[in-house]
mmCIF file with all atom_site columns, C-alpha atoms in Angstrom:
data_model
loop_
_atom_site.group_PDB
_atom_site.id
_atom_site.type_symbol
_atom_site.label_atom_id
_atom_site.label_alt_id
_atom_site.label_comp_id
_atom_site.label_asym_id
_atom_site.label_entity_id
_atom_site.label_seq_id
_atom_site.pdbx_PDB_ins_code
_atom_site.Cartn_x
_atom_site.Cartn_y
_atom_site.Cartn_z
_atom_site.occupancy
_atom_site.B_iso_or_equiv
_atom_site.pdbx_formal_charge
_atom_site.auth_seq_id
_atom_site.auth_comp_id
_atom_site.auth_asym_id
_atom_site.auth_atom_id
_atom_site.pdbx_PDB_model_num
ATOM 1   C CA . MET A 1 1   ? 86.554 -48.053 40.707 1.00 42.00 ? 1   MET A CA 1
ATOM 2   C CA . SER A 1 2   ? 88.901 -45.855 42.025 1.00 45.00 ? 2   SER A CA 1
ATOM 3   C CA . SER A 1 3   ? 89.083 -41.744 42.681 1.00 43.00 ? 3   SER A CA 1
ATOM 4   C CA . GLU A 1 4   ? 89.656 -40.179 39.320 1.00 44.00 ? 4   GLU A CA 1
ATOM 5   C CA . GLY A 1 5   ? 90.888 -43.123 37.672 1.00 54.00 ? 5   GLY A CA 1
ATOM 6   C CA . ALA A 1 6   ? 93.733 -43.638 39.951 1.00 62.00 ? 6   ALA A CA 1
ATOM 7   C CA . THR A 1 7   ? 95.516 -46.685 40.174 1.00 76.00 ? 7   THR A CA 1
ATOM 8   C CA . ILE A 1 8   ? 94.333 -49.149 42.641 1.00 79.00 ? 8   ILE A CA 1
ATOM 9   C CA . ARG A 1 9   ? 97.066 -50.647 44.685 1.00 86.00 ? 9   ARG A CA 1
ATOM 10  C CA . SER A 1 10  ? 95.233 -51.373 47.775 1.00 93.00 ? 10  SER A CA 1
ATOM 11  C CA . TYR A 1 11  ? 91.566 -51.872 48.594 1.00 95.00 ? 11  TYR A CA 1
ATOM 12  C CA . ARG A 1 12  ? 91.877 -48.732 50.505 1.00 95.00 ? 12  ARG A CA 1
ATOM 13  C CA . ASP A 1 13  ? 92.066 -47.243 46.967 1.00 95.00 ? 13  ASP A CA 1
ATOM 14  C CA . LEU A 1 14  ? 88.600 -48.265 46.006 1.00 97.00 ? 14  LEU A CA 1
ATOM 15  C CA . VAL A 1 15  ? 86.176 -45.915 46.268 1.00 97.00 ? 15  VAL A CA 1
ATOM 16  C CA . ALA A 1 16  ? 83.483 -48.636 47.552 1.00 98.00 ? 16  ALA A CA 1
ATOM 17  C CA . TRP A 1 17  ? 85.584 -49.165 50.585 1.00 98.00 ? 17  TRP A CA 1
ATOM 18  C CA . GLN A 1 18  ? 86.036 -45.335 51.235 1.00 98.00 ? 18  GLN A CA 1
ATOM 19  C CA . GLN A 1 19  ? 82.277 -45.040 51.131 1.00 98.00 ? 19  GLN A CA 1
ATOM 20  C CA . ALA A 1 20  ? 81.718 -48.246 53.035 1.00 98.00 ? 20  ALA A CA 1
ATOM 21  C CA . MET A 1 21  ? 83.770 -46.793 55.785 1.00 98.00 ? 21  MET A CA 1
ATOM 22  C CA . ARG A 1 22  ? 82.115 -43.649 55.673 1.00 98.00 ? 22  ARG A CA 1
ATOM 23  C CA . LEU A 1 23  ? 79.115 -45.526 56.490 1.00 98.00 ? 23  LEU A CA 1
ATOM 24  C CA . VAL A 1 24  ? 80.161 -47.369 59.263 1.00 98.00 ? 24  VAL A CA 1
ATOM 25  C CA . GLU A 1 25  ? 81.169 -43.952 61.003 1.00 97.00 ? 25  GLU A CA 1
ATOM 26  C CA . SER A 1 26  ? 77.426 -43.028 60.075 1.00 96.00 ? 26  SER A CA 1
ATOM 27  C CA . VAL A 1 27  ? 76.063 -46.074 61.693 1.00 97.00 ? 27  VAL A CA 1
ATOM 28  C CA . TYR A 1 28  ? 78.262 -45.368 64.888 1.00 95.00 ? 28  TYR A CA 1
ATOM 29  C CA . ALA A 1 29  ? 77.107 -42.032 65.399 1.00 94.00 ? 29  ALA A CA 1
ATOM 30  C CA . LEU A 1 30  ? 73.553 -43.117 64.704 1.00 94.00 ? 30  LEU A CA 1
ATOM 31  C CA . VAL A 1 31  ? 73.772 -45.920 66.986 1.00 93.00 ? 31  VAL A CA 1
ATOM 32  C CA . SER A 1 32  ? 74.927 -43.361 69.922 1.00 91.00 ? 32  SER A CA 1
ATOM 33  C CA . LEU A 1 33  ? 71.652 -41.727 69.454 1.00 90.00 ? 33  LEU A CA 1
ATOM 34  C CA . LEU A 1 34  ? 69.452 -44.773 70.150 1.00 91.00 ? 34  LEU A CA 1
ATOM 35  C CA . PRO A 1 35  ? 67.857 -45.236 73.424 1.00 88.00 ? 35  PRO A CA 1
ATOM 36  C CA . ALA A 1 36  ? 70.074 -47.237 76.077 1.00 86.00 ? 36  ALA A CA 1
ATOM 37  C CA . ASP A 1 37  ? 67.867 -50.290 76.149 1.00 87.00 ? 37  ASP A CA 1
ATOM 38  C CA . GLU A 1 38  ? 68.992 -50.724 72.146 1.00 82.00 ? 38  GLU A CA 1
ATOM 39  C CA . ARG A 1 39  ? 72.378 -50.727 72.997 1.00 74.00 ? 39  ARG A CA 1
ATOM 40  C CA . PHE A 1 40  ? 73.192 -54.230 73.114 1.00 78.00 ? 40  PHE A CA 1
ATOM 41  C CA . GLY A 1 41  ? 70.153 -55.187 70.562 1.00 89.00 ? 41  GLY A CA 1
ATOM 42  C CA . LEU A 1 42  ? 69.661 -53.434 67.423 1.00 92.00 ? 42  LEU A CA 1
ATOM 43  C CA . ALA A 1 43  ? 72.611 -51.375 67.976 1.00 93.00 ? 43  ALA A CA 1
ATOM 44  C CA . SER A 1 44  ? 74.953 -54.438 68.038 1.00 93.00 ? 44  SER A CA 1
ATOM 45  C CA . GLN A 1 45  ? 73.524 -55.718 64.813 1.00 96.00 ? 45  GLN A CA 1
ATOM 46  C CA . LEU A 1 46  ? 73.783 -52.401 63.056 1.00 97.00 ? 46  LEU A CA 1
ATOM 47  C CA . ARG A 1 47  ? 77.381 -52.249 63.790 1.00 97.00 ? 47  ARG A CA 1
ATOM 48  C CA . ARG A 1 48  ? 77.984 -55.803 62.836 1.00 97.00 ? 48  ARG A CA 1
ATOM 49  C CA . SER A 1 49  ? 75.900 -55.183 59.809 1.00 98.00 ? 49  SER A CA 1
ATOM 50  C CA . ALA A 1 50  ? 78.003 -51.813 58.918 1.00 98.00 ? 50  ALA A CA 1
ATOM 51  C CA . VAL A 1 51  ? 81.312 -53.356 59.536 1.00 98.00 ? 51  VAL A CA 1
ATOM 52  C CA . SER A 1 52  ? 80.737 -56.288 57.360 1.00 98.00 ? 52  SER A CA 1
ATOM 53  C CA . ILE A 1 53  ? 80.707 -54.222 54.349 1.00 98.00 ? 53  ILE A CA 1
ATOM 54  C CA . PRO A 1 54  ? 84.218 -52.492 53.993 1.00 98.00 ? 54  PRO A CA 1
ATOM 55  C CA . SER A 1 55  ? 85.485 -55.936 55.284 1.00 98.00 ? 55  SER A CA 1
ATOM 56  C CA . ASN A 1 56  ? 83.985 -57.828 52.519 1.00 98.00 ? 56  ASN A CA 1
ATOM 57  C CA . ILE A 1 57  ? 85.236 -55.486 50.229 1.00 98.00 ? 57  ILE A CA 1
ATOM 58  C CA . ALA A 1 58  ? 88.924 -55.537 51.386 1.00 98.00 ? 58  ALA A CA 1
ATOM 59  C CA . GLU A 1 59  ? 88.816 -59.371 51.682 1.00 97.00 ? 59  GLU A CA 1
ATOM 60  C CA . GLY A 1 60  ? 87.822 -59.681 48.033 1.00 97.00 ? 60  GLY A CA 1
ATOM 61  C CA . HIS A 1 61  ? 90.102 -57.431 46.821 1.00 96.00 ? 61  HIS A CA 1
ATOM 62  C CA . ALA A 1 62  ? 92.793 -59.358 48.758 1.00 95.00 ? 62  ALA A CA 1
ATOM 63  C CA . ARG A 1 63  ? 91.997 -62.345 46.975 1.00 93.00 ? 63  ARG A CA 1
ATOM 64  C CA . GLU A 1 64  ? 93.527 -61.487 43.709 1.00 85.00 ? 64  GLU A CA 1
ATOM 65  C CA . SER A 1 65  ? 90.822 -63.362 41.746 1.00 93.00 ? 65  SER A CA 1
ATOM 66  C CA . THR A 1 66  ? 88.149 -61.375 39.878 1.00 95.00 ? 66  THR A CA 1
ATOM 67  C CA . LYS A 1 67  ? 85.531 -64.012 40.382 1.00 96.00 ? 67  LYS A CA 1
ATOM 68  C CA . GLU A 1 68  ? 86.180 -64.183 44.213 1.00 97.00 ? 68  GLU A CA 1
ATOM 69  C CA . PHE A 1 69  ? 86.086 -60.142 44.611 1.00 97.00 ? 69  PHE A CA 1
ATOM 70  C CA . ILE A 1 70  ? 82.766 -60.571 42.563 1.00 97.00 ? 70  ILE A CA 1
ATOM 71  C CA . ARG A 1 71  ? 81.655 -62.794 45.498 1.00 98.00 ? 71  ARG A CA 1
ATOM 72  C CA . TYR A 1 72  ? 82.768 -60.816 48.346 1.00 98.00 ? 72  TYR A CA 1
ATOM 73  C CA . ILE A 1 73  ? 80.914 -57.825 46.474 1.00 98.00 ? 73  ILE A CA 1
ATOM 74  C CA . ALA A 1 74  ? 77.977 -59.987 46.599 1.00 98.00 ? 74  ALA A CA 1
ATOM 75  C CA . ILE A 1 75  ? 78.275 -60.471 50.153 1.00 98.00 ? 75  ILE A CA 1
ATOM 76  C CA . ALA A 1 76  ? 78.882 -56.703 51.108 1.00 98.00 ? 76  ALA A CA 1
ATOM 77  C CA . ARG A 1 77  ? 75.471 -55.895 48.871 1.00 98.00 ? 77  ARG A CA 1
ATOM 78  C CA . GLY A 1 78  ? 73.902 -58.720 51.176 1.00 98.00 ? 78  GLY A CA 1
ATOM 79  C CA . SER A 1 79  ? 75.330 -56.954 54.151 1.00 98.00 ? 79  SER A CA 1
ATOM 80  C CA . LEU A 1 80  ? 74.275 -53.741 53.031 1.00 98.00 ? 80  LEU A CA 1
ATOM 81  C CA . ALA A 1 81  ? 70.210 -55.037 52.337 1.00 98.00 ? 81  ALA A CA 1
ATOM 82  C CA . GLU A 1 82  ? 70.581 -56.226 56.135 1.00 98.00 ? 82  GLU A CA 1
ATOM 83  C CA . LEU A 1 83  ? 71.477 -52.955 57.442 1.00 98.00 ? 83  LEU A CA 1
ATOM 84  C CA . GLU A 1 84  ? 68.891 -51.055 55.245 1.00 98.00 ? 84  GLU A CA 1
ATOM 85  C CA . THR A 1 85  ? 66.390 -53.438 56.750 1.00 97.00 ? 85  THR A CA 1
ATOM 86  C CA . GLN A 1 86  ? 67.694 -52.503 60.308 1.00 97.00 ? 86  GLN A CA 1
ATOM 87  C CA . LEU A 1 87  ? 67.493 -48.718 59.536 1.00 96.00 ? 87  LEU A CA 1
ATOM 88  C CA . GLU A 1 88  ? 63.921 -48.922 58.376 1.00 95.00 ? 88  GLU A CA 1
ATOM 89  C CA . LEU A 1 89  ? 63.193 -51.018 61.466 1.00 94.00 ? 89  LEU A CA 1
ATOM 90  C CA . ILE A 1 90  ? 64.676 -47.529 63.481 1.00 93.00 ? 90  ILE A CA 1
ATOM 91  C CA . SER A 1 91  ? 62.512 -45.134 61.130 1.00 93.00 ? 91  SER A CA 1
ATOM 92  C CA . ARG A 1 92  ? 59.497 -47.243 61.789 1.00 93.00 ? 92  ARG A CA 1
ATOM 93  C CA . LEU A 1 93  ? 59.777 -47.577 65.592 1.00 90.00 ? 93  LEU A CA 1
ATOM 94  C CA . LYS A 1 94  ? 60.606 -43.952 65.588 1.00 90.00 ? 94  LYS A CA 1
ATOM 95  C CA . MET A 1 95  ? 64.216 -44.386 67.731 1.00 90.00 ? 95  MET A CA 1
ATOM 96  C CA . THR A 1 96  ? 65.766 -41.481 66.376 1.00 87.00 ? 96  THR A CA 1
ATOM 97  C CA . GLU A 1 97  ? 65.623 -38.291 64.883 1.00 80.00 ? 97  GLU A CA 1
ATOM 98  C CA . ALA A 1 98  ? 65.239 -38.447 61.156 1.00 80.00 ? 98  ALA A CA 1
ATOM 99  C CA . GLY A 1 99  ? 68.435 -35.694 60.131 1.00 86.00 ? 99  GLY A CA 1
ATOM 100 C CA . GLN A 1 100 ? 70.897 -38.614 61.409 1.00 84.00 ? 100 GLN A CA 1
ATOM 101 C CA . LEU A 1 101 ? 69.005 -41.580 59.814 1.00 94.00 ? 101 LEU A CA 1
ATOM 102 C CA . ASP A 1 102 ? 68.199 -39.668 56.909 1.00 93.00 ? 102 ASP A CA 1
ATOM 103 C CA . GLN A 1 103 ? 72.222 -39.068 56.534 1.00 93.00 ? 103 GLN A CA 1
ATOM 104 C CA . THR A 1 104 ? 72.969 -42.693 57.143 1.00 96.00 ? 104 THR A CA 1
ATOM 105 C CA . LEU A 1 105 ? 70.511 -43.941 54.264 1.00 96.00 ? 105 LEU A CA 1
ATOM 106 C CA . SER A 1 106 ? 71.928 -41.412 51.905 1.00 96.00 ? 106 SER A CA 1
ATOM 107 C CA . CYS A 1 107 ? 75.406 -42.985 52.495 1.00 97.00 ? 107 CYS A CA 1
ATOM 108 C CA . CYS A 1 108 ? 73.438 -46.543 51.969 1.00 98.00 ? 108 CYS A CA 1
ATOM 109 C CA . ASP A 1 109 ? 71.783 -45.480 48.344 1.00 98.00 ? 109 ASP A CA 1
ATOM 110 C CA . GLU A 1 110 ? 75.280 -43.917 47.451 1.00 98.00 ? 110 GLU A CA 1
ATOM 111 C CA . LEU A 1 111 ? 77.238 -47.150 48.496 1.00 98.00 ? 111 LEU A CA 1
ATOM 112 C CA . GLY A 1 112 ? 74.564 -49.169 46.483 1.00 98.00 ? 112 GLY A CA 1
ATOM 113 C CA . ARG A 1 113 ? 75.259 -47.404 43.380 1.00 98.00 ? 113 ARG A CA 1
ATOM 114 C CA . ILE A 1 114 ? 78.967 -47.471 43.808 1.00 98.00 ? 114 ILE A CA 1
ATOM 115 C CA . LEU A 1 115 ? 78.511 -51.411 44.247 1.00 98.00 ? 115 LEU A CA 1
ATOM 116 C CA . ARG A 1 116 ? 76.471 -52.161 41.345 1.00 98.00 ? 116 ARG A CA 1
ATOM 117 C CA . GLY A 1 117 ? 78.780 -50.323 39.438 1.00 97.00 ? 117 GLY A CA 1
ATOM 118 C CA . LEU A 1 118 ? 82.015 -52.141 40.765 1.00 97.00 ? 118 LEU A CA 1
ATOM 119 C CA . ARG A 1 119 ? 79.933 -55.319 40.121 1.00 97.00 ? 119 ARG A CA 1
ATOM 120 C CA . LYS A 1 120 ? 79.244 -54.527 36.591 1.00 97.00 ? 120 LYS A CA 1
ATOM 121 C CA . SER A 1 121 ? 82.870 -53.643 35.973 1.00 95.00 ? 121 SER A CA 1
ATOM 122 C CA . LEU A 1 122 ? 84.126 -56.793 37.531 1.00 95.00 ? 122 LEU A CA 1
ATOM 123 C CA . ASP A 1 123 ? 81.534 -58.644 35.174 1.00 96.00 ? 123 ASP A CA 1
ATOM 124 C CA . ASN A 1 124 ? 82.759 -56.798 32.326 1.00 96.00 ? 124 ASN A CA 1
ATOM 125 C CA . LYS A 1 125 ? 86.580 -57.671 33.271 1.00 91.00 ? 125 LYS A CA 1
ATOM 126 C CA . LEU A 1 126 ? 85.557 -61.424 33.948 1.00 91.00 ? 126 LEU A CA 1
ATOM 127 C CA . GLU A 1 127 ? 83.937 -61.733 30.719 1.00 91.00 ? 127 GLU A CA 1
ATOM 128 C CA . ALA A 1 128 ? 86.687 -59.970 28.658 1.00 92.00 ? 128 ALA A CA 1
ATOM 129 C CA . ALA A 1 129 ? 89.360 -62.558 29.938 1.00 89.00 ? 129 ALA A CA 1
ATOM 130 C CA . HIS A 1 130 ? 87.002 -65.444 28.760 1.00 86.00 ? 130 HIS A CA 1
ATOM 131 C CA . GLN A 1 131 ? 86.986 -64.037 25.244 1.00 81.00 ? 131 GLN A CA 1
#
């Protein structure tokens, strides 16, 4: 998946990677709003989960194997689920204002849709190669 059907030359051209980077930015902004006593606990986990998503998209793309890329997309989706769970915890514990949290959750939803589409596209590519 690329912007407007453009050729993919680098992982940076992937809409999934671009959206994942926006999500990281949103998570970092959210973490800055957390109570000081959470800056090293949950905040660290949030940052780690968020950073893992575009990192795995980039690494999978760099493997130059559709099968490997699919595996790394699955890892990115796992990190996204981990992040969403941590965001739910923030919500339940009322650690931040809803506005920033809603924006971050919206980024998560959009990225989830993009990753599912990318996975389906890669599955189709792999299937076509085996026919």
